[in-house]
JSON list of C-alpha atoms in Angstrom, two decimals:
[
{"chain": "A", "resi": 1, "resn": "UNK", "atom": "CA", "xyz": [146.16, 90.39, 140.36]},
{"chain": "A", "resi": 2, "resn": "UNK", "atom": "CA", "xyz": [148.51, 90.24, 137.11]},
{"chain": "A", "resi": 3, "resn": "UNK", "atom": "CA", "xyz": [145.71, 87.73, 134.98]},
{"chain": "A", "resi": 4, "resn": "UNK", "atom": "CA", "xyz": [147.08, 86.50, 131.49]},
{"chain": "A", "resi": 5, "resn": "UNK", "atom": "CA", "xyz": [144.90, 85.34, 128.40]},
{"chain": "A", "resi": 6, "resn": "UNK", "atom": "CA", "xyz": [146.18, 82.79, 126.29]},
{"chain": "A", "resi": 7, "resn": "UNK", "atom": "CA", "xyz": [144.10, 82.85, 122.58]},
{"chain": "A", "resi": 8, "resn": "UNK", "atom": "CA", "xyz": [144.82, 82.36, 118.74]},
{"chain": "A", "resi": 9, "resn": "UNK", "atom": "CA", "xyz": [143.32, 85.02, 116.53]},
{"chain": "A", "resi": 10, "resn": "UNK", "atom": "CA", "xyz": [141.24, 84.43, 113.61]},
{"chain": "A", "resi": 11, "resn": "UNK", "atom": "CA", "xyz": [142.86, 87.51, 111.95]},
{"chain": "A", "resi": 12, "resn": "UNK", "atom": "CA", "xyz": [146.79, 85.93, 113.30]},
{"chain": "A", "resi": 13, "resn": "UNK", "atom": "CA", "xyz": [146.77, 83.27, 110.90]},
{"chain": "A", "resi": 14, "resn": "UNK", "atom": "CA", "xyz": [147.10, 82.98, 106.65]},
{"chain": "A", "resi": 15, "resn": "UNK", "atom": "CA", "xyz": [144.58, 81.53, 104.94]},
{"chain": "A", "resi": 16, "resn": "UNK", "atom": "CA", "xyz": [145.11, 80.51, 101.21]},
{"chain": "A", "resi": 17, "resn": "UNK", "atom": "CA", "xyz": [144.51, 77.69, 98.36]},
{"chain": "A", "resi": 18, "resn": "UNK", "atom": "CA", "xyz": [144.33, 74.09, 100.14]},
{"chain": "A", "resi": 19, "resn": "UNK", "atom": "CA", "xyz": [142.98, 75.94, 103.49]},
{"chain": "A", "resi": 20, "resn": "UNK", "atom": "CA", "xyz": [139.88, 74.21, 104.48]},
{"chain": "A", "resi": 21, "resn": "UNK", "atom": "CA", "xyz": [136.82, 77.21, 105.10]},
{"chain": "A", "resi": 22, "resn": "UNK", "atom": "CA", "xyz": [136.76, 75.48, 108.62]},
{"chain": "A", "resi": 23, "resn": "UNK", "atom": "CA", "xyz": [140.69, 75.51, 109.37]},
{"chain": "A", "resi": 24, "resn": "UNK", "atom": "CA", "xyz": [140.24, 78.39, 112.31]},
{"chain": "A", "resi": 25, "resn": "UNK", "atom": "CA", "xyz": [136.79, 77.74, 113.51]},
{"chain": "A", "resi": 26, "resn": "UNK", "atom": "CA", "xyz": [137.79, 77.49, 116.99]},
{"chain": "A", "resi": 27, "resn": "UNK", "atom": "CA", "xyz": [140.08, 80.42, 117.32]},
{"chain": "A", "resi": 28, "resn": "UNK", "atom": "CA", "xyz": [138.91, 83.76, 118.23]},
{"chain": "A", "resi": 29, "resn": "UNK", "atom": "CA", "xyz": [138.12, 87.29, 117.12]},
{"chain": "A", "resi": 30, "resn": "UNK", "atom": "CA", "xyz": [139.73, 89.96, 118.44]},
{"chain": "A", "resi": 31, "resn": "UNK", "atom": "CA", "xyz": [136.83, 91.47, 119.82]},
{"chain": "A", "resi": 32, "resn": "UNK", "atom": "CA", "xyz": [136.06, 88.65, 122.15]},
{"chain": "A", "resi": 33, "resn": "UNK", "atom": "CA", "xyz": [139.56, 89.02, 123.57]},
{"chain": "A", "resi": 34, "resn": "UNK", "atom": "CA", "xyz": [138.92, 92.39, 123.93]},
{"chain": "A", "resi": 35, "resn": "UNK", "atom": "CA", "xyz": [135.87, 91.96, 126.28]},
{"chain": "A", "resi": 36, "resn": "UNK", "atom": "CA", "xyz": [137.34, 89.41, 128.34]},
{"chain": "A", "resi": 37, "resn": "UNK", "atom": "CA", "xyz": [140.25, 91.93, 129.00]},
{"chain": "A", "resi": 38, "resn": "UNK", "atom": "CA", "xyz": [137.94, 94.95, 129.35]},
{"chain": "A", "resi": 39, "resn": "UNK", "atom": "CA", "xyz": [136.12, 92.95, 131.62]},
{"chain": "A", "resi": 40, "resn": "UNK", "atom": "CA", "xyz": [138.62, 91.55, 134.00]},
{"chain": "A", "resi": 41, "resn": "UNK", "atom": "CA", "xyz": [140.28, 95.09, 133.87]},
{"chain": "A", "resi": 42, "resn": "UNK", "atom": "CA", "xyz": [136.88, 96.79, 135.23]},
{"chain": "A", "resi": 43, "resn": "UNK", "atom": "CA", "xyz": [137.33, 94.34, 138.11]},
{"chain": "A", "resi": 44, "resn": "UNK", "atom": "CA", "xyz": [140.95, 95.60, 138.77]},
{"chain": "A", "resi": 45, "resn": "UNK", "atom": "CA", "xyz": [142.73, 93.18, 137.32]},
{"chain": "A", "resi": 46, "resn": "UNK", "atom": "CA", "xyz": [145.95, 93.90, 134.93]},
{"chain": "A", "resi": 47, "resn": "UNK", "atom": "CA", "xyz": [145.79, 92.02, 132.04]},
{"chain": "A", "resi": 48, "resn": "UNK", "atom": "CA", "xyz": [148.13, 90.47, 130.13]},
{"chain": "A", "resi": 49, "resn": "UNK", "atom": "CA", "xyz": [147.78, 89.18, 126.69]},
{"chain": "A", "resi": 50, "resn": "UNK", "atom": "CA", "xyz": [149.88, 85.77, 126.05]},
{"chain": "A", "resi": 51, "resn": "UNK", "atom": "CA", "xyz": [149.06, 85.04, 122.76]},
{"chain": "A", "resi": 52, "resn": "UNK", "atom": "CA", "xyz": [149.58, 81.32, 121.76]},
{"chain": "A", "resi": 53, "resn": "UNK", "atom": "CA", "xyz": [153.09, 79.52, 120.53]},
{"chain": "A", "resi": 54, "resn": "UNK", "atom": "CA", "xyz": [156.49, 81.08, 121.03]},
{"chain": "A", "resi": 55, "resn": "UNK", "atom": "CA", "xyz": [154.81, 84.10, 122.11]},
{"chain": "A", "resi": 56, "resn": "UNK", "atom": "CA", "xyz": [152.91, 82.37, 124.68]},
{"chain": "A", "resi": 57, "resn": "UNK", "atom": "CA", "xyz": [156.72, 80.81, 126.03]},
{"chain": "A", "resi": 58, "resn": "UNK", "atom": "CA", "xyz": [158.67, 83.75, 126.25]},
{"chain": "A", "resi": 59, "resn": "UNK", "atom": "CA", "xyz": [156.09, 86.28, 127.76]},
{"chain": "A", "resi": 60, "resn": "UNK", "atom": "CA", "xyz": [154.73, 83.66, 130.58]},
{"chain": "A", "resi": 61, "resn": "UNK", "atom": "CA", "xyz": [158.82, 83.16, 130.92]},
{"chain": "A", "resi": 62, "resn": "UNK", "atom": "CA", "xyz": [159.55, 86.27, 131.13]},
{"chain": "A", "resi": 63, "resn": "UNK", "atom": "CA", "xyz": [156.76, 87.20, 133.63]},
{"chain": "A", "resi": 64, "resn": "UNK", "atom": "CA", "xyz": [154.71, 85.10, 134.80]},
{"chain": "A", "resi": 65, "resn": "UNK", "atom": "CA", "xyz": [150.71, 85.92, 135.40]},
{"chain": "A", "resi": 66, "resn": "UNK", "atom": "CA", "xyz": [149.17, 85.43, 138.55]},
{"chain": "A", "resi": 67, "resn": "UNK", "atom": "CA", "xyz": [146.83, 83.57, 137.10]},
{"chain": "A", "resi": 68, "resn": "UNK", "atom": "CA", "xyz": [145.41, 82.52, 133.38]},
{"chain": "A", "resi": 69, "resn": "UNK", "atom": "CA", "xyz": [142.43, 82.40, 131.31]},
{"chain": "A", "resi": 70, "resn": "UNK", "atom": "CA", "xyz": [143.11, 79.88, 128.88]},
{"chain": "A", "resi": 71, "resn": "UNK", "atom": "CA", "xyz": [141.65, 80.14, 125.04]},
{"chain": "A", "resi": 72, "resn": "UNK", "atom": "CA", "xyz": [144.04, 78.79, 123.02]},
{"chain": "A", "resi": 73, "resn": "UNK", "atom": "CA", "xyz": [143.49, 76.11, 120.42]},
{"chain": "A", "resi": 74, "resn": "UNK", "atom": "CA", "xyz": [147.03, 75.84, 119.41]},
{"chain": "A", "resi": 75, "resn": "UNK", "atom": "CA", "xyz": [147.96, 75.10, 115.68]},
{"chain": "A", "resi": 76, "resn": "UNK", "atom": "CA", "xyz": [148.75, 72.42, 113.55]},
{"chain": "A", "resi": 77, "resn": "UNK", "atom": "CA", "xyz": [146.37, 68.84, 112.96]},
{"chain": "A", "resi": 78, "resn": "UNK", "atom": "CA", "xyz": [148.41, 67.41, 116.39]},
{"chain": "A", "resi": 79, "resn": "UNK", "atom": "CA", "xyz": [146.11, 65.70, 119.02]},
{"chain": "A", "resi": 80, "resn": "UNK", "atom": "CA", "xyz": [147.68, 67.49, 121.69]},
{"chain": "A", "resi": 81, "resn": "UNK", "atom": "CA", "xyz": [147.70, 70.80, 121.08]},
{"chain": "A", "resi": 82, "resn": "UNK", "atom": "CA", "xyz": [145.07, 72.19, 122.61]},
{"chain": "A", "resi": 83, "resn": "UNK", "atom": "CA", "xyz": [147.06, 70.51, 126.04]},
{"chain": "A", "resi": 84, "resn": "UNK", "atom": "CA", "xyz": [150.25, 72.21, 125.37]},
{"chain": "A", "resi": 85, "resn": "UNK", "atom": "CA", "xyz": [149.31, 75.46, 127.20]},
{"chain": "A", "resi": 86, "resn": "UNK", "atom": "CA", "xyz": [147.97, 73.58, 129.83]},
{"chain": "A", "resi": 87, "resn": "UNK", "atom": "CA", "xyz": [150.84, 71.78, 130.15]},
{"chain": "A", "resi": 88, "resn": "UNK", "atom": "CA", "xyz": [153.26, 74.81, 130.59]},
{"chain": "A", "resi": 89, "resn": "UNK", "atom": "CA", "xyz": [150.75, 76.01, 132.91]},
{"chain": "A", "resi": 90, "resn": "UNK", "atom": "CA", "xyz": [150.89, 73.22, 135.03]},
{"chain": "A", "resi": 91, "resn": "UNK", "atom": "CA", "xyz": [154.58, 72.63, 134.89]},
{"chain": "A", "resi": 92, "resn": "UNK", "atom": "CA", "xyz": [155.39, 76.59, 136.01]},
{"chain": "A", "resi": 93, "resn": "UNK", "atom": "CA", "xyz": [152.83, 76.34, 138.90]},
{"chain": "A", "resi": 94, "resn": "UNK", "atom": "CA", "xyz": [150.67, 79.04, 136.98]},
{"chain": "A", "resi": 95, "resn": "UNK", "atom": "CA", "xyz": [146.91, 78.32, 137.95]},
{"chain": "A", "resi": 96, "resn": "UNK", "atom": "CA", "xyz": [144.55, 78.36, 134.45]},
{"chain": "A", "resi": 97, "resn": "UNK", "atom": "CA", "xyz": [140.93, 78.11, 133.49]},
{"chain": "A", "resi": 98, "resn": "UNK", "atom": "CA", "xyz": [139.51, 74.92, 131.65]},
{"chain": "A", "resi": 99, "resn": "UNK", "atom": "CA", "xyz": [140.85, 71.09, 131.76]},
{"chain": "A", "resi": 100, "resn": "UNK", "atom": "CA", "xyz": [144.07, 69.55, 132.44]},
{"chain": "A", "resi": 101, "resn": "UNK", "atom": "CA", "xyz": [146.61, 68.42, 129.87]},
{"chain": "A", "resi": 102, "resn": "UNK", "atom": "CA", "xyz": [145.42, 65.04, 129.94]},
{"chain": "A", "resi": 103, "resn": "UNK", "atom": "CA", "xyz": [141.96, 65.80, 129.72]},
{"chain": "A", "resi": 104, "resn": "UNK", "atom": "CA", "xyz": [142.52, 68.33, 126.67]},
{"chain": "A", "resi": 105, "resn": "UNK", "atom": "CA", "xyz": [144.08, 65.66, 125.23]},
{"chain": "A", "resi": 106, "resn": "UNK", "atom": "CA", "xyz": [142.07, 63.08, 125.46]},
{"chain": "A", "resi": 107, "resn": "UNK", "atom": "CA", "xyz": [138.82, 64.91, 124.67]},
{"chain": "A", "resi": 108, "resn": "UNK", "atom": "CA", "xyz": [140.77, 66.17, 121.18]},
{"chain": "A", "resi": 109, "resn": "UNK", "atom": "CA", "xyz": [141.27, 62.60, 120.22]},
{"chain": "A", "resi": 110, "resn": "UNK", "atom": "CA", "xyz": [137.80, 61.44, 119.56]},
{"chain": "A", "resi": 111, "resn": "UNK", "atom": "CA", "xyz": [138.89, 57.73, 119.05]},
{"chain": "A", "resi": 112, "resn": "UNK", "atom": "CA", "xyz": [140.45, 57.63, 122.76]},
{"chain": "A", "resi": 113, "resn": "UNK", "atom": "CA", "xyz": [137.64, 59.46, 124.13]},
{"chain": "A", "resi": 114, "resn": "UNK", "atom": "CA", "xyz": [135.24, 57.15, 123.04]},
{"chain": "A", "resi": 115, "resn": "UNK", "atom": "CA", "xyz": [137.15, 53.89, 124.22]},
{"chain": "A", "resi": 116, "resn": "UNK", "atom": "CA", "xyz": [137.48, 56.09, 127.49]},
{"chain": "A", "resi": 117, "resn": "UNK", "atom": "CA", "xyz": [134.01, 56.77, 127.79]},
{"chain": "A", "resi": 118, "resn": "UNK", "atom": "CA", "xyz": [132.71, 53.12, 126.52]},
{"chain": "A", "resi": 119, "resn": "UNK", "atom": "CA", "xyz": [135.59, 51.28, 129.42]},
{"chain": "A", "resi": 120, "resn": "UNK", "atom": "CA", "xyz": [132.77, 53.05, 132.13]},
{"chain": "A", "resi": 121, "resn": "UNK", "atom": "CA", "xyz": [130.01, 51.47, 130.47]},
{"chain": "A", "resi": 122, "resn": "UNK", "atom": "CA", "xyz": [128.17, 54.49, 128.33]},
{"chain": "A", "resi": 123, "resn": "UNK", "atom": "CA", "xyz": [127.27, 53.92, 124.87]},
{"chain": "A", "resi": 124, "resn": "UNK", "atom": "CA", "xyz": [128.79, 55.30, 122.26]},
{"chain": "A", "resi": 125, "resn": "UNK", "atom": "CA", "xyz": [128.45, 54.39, 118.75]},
{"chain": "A", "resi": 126, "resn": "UNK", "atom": "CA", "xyz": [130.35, 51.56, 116.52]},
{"chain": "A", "resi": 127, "resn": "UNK", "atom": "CA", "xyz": [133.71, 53.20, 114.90]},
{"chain": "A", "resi": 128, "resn": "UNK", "atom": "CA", "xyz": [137.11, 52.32, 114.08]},
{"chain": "A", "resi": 129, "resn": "UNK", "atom": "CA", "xyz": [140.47, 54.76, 113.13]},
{"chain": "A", "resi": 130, "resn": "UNK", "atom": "CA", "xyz": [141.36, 55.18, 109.63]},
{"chain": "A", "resi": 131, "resn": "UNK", "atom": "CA", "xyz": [145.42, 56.17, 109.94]},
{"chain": "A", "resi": 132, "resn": "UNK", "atom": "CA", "xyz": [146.36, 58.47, 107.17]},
{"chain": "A", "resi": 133, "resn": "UNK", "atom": "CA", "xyz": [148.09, 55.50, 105.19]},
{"chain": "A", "resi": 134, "resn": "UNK", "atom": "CA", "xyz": [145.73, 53.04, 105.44]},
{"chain": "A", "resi": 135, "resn": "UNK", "atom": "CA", "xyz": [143.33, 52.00, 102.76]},
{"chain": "A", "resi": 136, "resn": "UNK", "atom": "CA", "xyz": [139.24, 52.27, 103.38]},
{"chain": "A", "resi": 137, "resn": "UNK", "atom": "CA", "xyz": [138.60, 48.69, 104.48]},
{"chain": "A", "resi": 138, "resn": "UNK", "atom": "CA", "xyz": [135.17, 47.78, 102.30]},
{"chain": "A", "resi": 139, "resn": "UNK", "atom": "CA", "xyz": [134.53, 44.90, 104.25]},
{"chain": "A", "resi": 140, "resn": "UNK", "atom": "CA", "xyz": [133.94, 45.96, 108.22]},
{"chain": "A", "resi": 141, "resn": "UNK", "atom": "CA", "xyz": [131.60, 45.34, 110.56]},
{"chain": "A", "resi": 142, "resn": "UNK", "atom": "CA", "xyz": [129.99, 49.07, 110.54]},
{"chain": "A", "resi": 143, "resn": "UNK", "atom": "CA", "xyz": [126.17, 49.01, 109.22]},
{"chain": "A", "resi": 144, "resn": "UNK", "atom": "CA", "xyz": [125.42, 51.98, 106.92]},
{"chain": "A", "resi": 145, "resn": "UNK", "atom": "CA", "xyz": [124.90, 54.74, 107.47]},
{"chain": "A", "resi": 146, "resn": "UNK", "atom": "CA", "xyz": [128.36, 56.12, 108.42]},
{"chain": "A", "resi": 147, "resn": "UNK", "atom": "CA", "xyz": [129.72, 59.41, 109.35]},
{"chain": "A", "resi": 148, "resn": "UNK", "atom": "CA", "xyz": [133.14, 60.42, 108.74]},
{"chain": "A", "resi": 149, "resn": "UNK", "atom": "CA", "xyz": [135.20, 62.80, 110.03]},
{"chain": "A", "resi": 150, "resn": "UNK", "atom": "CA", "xyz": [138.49, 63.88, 111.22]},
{"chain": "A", "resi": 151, "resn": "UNK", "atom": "CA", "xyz": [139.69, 62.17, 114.30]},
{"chain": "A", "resi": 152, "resn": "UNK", "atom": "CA", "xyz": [141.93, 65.13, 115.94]},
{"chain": "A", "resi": 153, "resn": "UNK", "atom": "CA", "xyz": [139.04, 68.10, 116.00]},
{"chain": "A", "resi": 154, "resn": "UNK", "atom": "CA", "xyz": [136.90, 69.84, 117.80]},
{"chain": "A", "resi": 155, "resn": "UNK", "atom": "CA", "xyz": [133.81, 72.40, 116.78]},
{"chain": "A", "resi": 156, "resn": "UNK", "atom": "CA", "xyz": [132.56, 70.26, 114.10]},
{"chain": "A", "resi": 157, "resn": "UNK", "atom": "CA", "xyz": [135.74, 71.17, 111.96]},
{"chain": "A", "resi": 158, "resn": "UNK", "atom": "CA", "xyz": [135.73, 68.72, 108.76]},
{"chain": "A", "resi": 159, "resn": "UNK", "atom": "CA", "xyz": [132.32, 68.02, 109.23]},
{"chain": "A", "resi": 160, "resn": "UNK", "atom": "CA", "xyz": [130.13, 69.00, 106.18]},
{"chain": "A", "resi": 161, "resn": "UNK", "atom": "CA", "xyz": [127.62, 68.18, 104.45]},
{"chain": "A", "resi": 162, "resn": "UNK", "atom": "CA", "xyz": [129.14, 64.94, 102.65]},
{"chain": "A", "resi": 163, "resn": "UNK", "atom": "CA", "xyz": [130.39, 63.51, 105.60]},
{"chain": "A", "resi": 164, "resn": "UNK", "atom": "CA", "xyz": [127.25, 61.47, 105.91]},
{"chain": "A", "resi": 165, "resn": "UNK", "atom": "CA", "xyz": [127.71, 58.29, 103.70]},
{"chain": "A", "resi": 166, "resn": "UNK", "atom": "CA", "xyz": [125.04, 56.22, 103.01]},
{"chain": "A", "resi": 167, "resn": "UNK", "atom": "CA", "xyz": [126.30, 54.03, 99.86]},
{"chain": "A", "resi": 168, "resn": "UNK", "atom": "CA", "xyz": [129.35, 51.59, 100.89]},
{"chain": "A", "resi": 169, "resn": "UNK", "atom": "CA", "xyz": [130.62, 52.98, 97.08]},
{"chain": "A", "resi": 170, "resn": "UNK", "atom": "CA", "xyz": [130.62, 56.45, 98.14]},
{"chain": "A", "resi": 171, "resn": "UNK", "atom": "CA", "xyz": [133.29, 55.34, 100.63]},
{"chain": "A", "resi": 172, "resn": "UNK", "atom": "CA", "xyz": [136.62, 55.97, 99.57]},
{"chain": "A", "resi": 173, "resn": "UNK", "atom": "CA", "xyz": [135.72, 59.05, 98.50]},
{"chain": "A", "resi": 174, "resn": "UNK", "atom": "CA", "xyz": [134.94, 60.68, 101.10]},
{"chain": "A", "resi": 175, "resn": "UNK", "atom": "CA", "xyz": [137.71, 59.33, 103.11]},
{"chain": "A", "resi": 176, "resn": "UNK", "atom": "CA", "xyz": [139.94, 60.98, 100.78]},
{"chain": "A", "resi": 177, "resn": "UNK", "atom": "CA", "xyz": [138.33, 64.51, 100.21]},
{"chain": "A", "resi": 178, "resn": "UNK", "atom": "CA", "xyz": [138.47, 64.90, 104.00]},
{"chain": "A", "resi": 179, "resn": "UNK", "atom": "CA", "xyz": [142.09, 63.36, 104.16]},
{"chain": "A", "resi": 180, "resn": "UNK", "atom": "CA", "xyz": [142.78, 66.41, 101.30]},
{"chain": "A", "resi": 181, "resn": "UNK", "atom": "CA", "xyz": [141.23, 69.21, 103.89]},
{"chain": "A", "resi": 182, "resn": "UNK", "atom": "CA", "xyz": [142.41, 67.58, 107.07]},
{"chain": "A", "resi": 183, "resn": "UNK", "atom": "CA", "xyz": [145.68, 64.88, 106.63]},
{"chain": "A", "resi": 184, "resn": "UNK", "atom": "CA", "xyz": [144.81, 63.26, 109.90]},
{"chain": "A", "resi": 185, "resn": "UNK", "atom": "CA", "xyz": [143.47, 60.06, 111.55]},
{"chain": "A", "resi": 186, "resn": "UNK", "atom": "CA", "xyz": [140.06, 60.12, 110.16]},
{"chain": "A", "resi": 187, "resn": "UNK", "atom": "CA", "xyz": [137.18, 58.30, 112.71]},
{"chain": "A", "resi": 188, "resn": "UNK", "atom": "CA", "xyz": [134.39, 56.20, 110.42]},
{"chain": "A", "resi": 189, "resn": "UNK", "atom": "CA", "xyz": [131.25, 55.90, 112.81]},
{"chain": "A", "resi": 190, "resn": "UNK", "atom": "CA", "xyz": [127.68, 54.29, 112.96]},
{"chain": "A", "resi": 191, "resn": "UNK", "atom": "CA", "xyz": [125.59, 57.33, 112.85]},
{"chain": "A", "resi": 192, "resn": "UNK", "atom": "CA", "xyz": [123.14, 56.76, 115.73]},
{"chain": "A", "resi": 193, "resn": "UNK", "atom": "CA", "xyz": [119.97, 58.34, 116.75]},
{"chain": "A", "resi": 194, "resn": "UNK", "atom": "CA", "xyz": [120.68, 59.58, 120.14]},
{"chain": "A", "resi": 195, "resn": "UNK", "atom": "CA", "xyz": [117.88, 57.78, 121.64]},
{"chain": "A", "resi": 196, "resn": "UNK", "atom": "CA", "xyz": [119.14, 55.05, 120.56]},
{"chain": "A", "resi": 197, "resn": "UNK", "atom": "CA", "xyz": [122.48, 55.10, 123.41]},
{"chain": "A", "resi": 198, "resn": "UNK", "atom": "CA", "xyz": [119.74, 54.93, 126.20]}
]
């Protein structure tokens, strides 16, 4: 069986000034690639690497796998890019590892996952979506204290150690240092004890 991996390399993209340290966090090192090809190999599987992006396109065009372990994160601050390959996938008839489109999707967008996941009656915690033009709201109904983070990630990106806020002044601030690293919806949420959702 012809078995393609789809994956975004650590070492594949610049970093720079303005990069947050957390900007690739989810994509891979080379080495892990290599195992997962060295292992389906040693089970007599070709492999073929598809990369991510463009590259991704024109090789599963070109020749299409028999079947596709999927790792890619995709680039960009989009909500949907993690569904893209996926999405191909699906739309070739290609089978893949992982969720489909709409659940990569959905899971990426932590706002619509949580209104997902609170419409079949599980608690989540008290939040509301900042868009990137809109001003931090000092009156709301949120009791302190408040994480904040970026709406669109996954792996913890954008979360550090200041995301915590525990002083209504400290606020803005924070909303905009993590607008600066991630220019994206940002989600403002009760932090919760978990014991607290049961």
């Amino acid at each position: 069986m012809q078995i393609g991996i789809t994956y975004d390399l650590k070492t594949s993209t610049p970093t720079g000034p303005g990069v947050p340290d957390d900007a690739y966090e989810e994509f891979d090192r080379p080495e892990t690639i290599d195992a997962i090809a060295a292992a389906l190999r040693s089970l007599g599987h070709t492999v073929v690497r598809l990369g991510d992006g463009r590259e991704f396109l024109e090789k599963v065009l070109a020749d299409p796998p028999d079947f596709v372990f999927n790792f890619a994160e995709g680039h960009g601050i989009s909500r949907s890019r993690e569904a893209r390959v996926p999405a191909v996938l699906e739309m070739l008839g290609i089978p893949f590892t992982g969720s489909d489109p709409f659940t990569m999707a959905v899971t990426l967008d932590k706002d619509c996952a949580k209104k997902l996941v609170a419409s079949a009656g599980v608690g989540v915690a008290n939040s509301f979506a900042l868009e990137p033009d809109d001003d931090v709201p000092m009156q709301h109904a949120l009791q302190f204290p408040l994480l904040v983070k970026p709406a669109w990630e996954g792996s913890s990106k954008g979360i550090r150690d200041k995301c915590l806020v525990t002083d209504p002044k400290h606020l803005p601030e924070v909303v905009a240092s993590l607008r600066a690293a991630h220019p994206q919806t940002v989600l403002i949420e009760e932090y919760i004890d978990g014991d607290e959702l049961t």
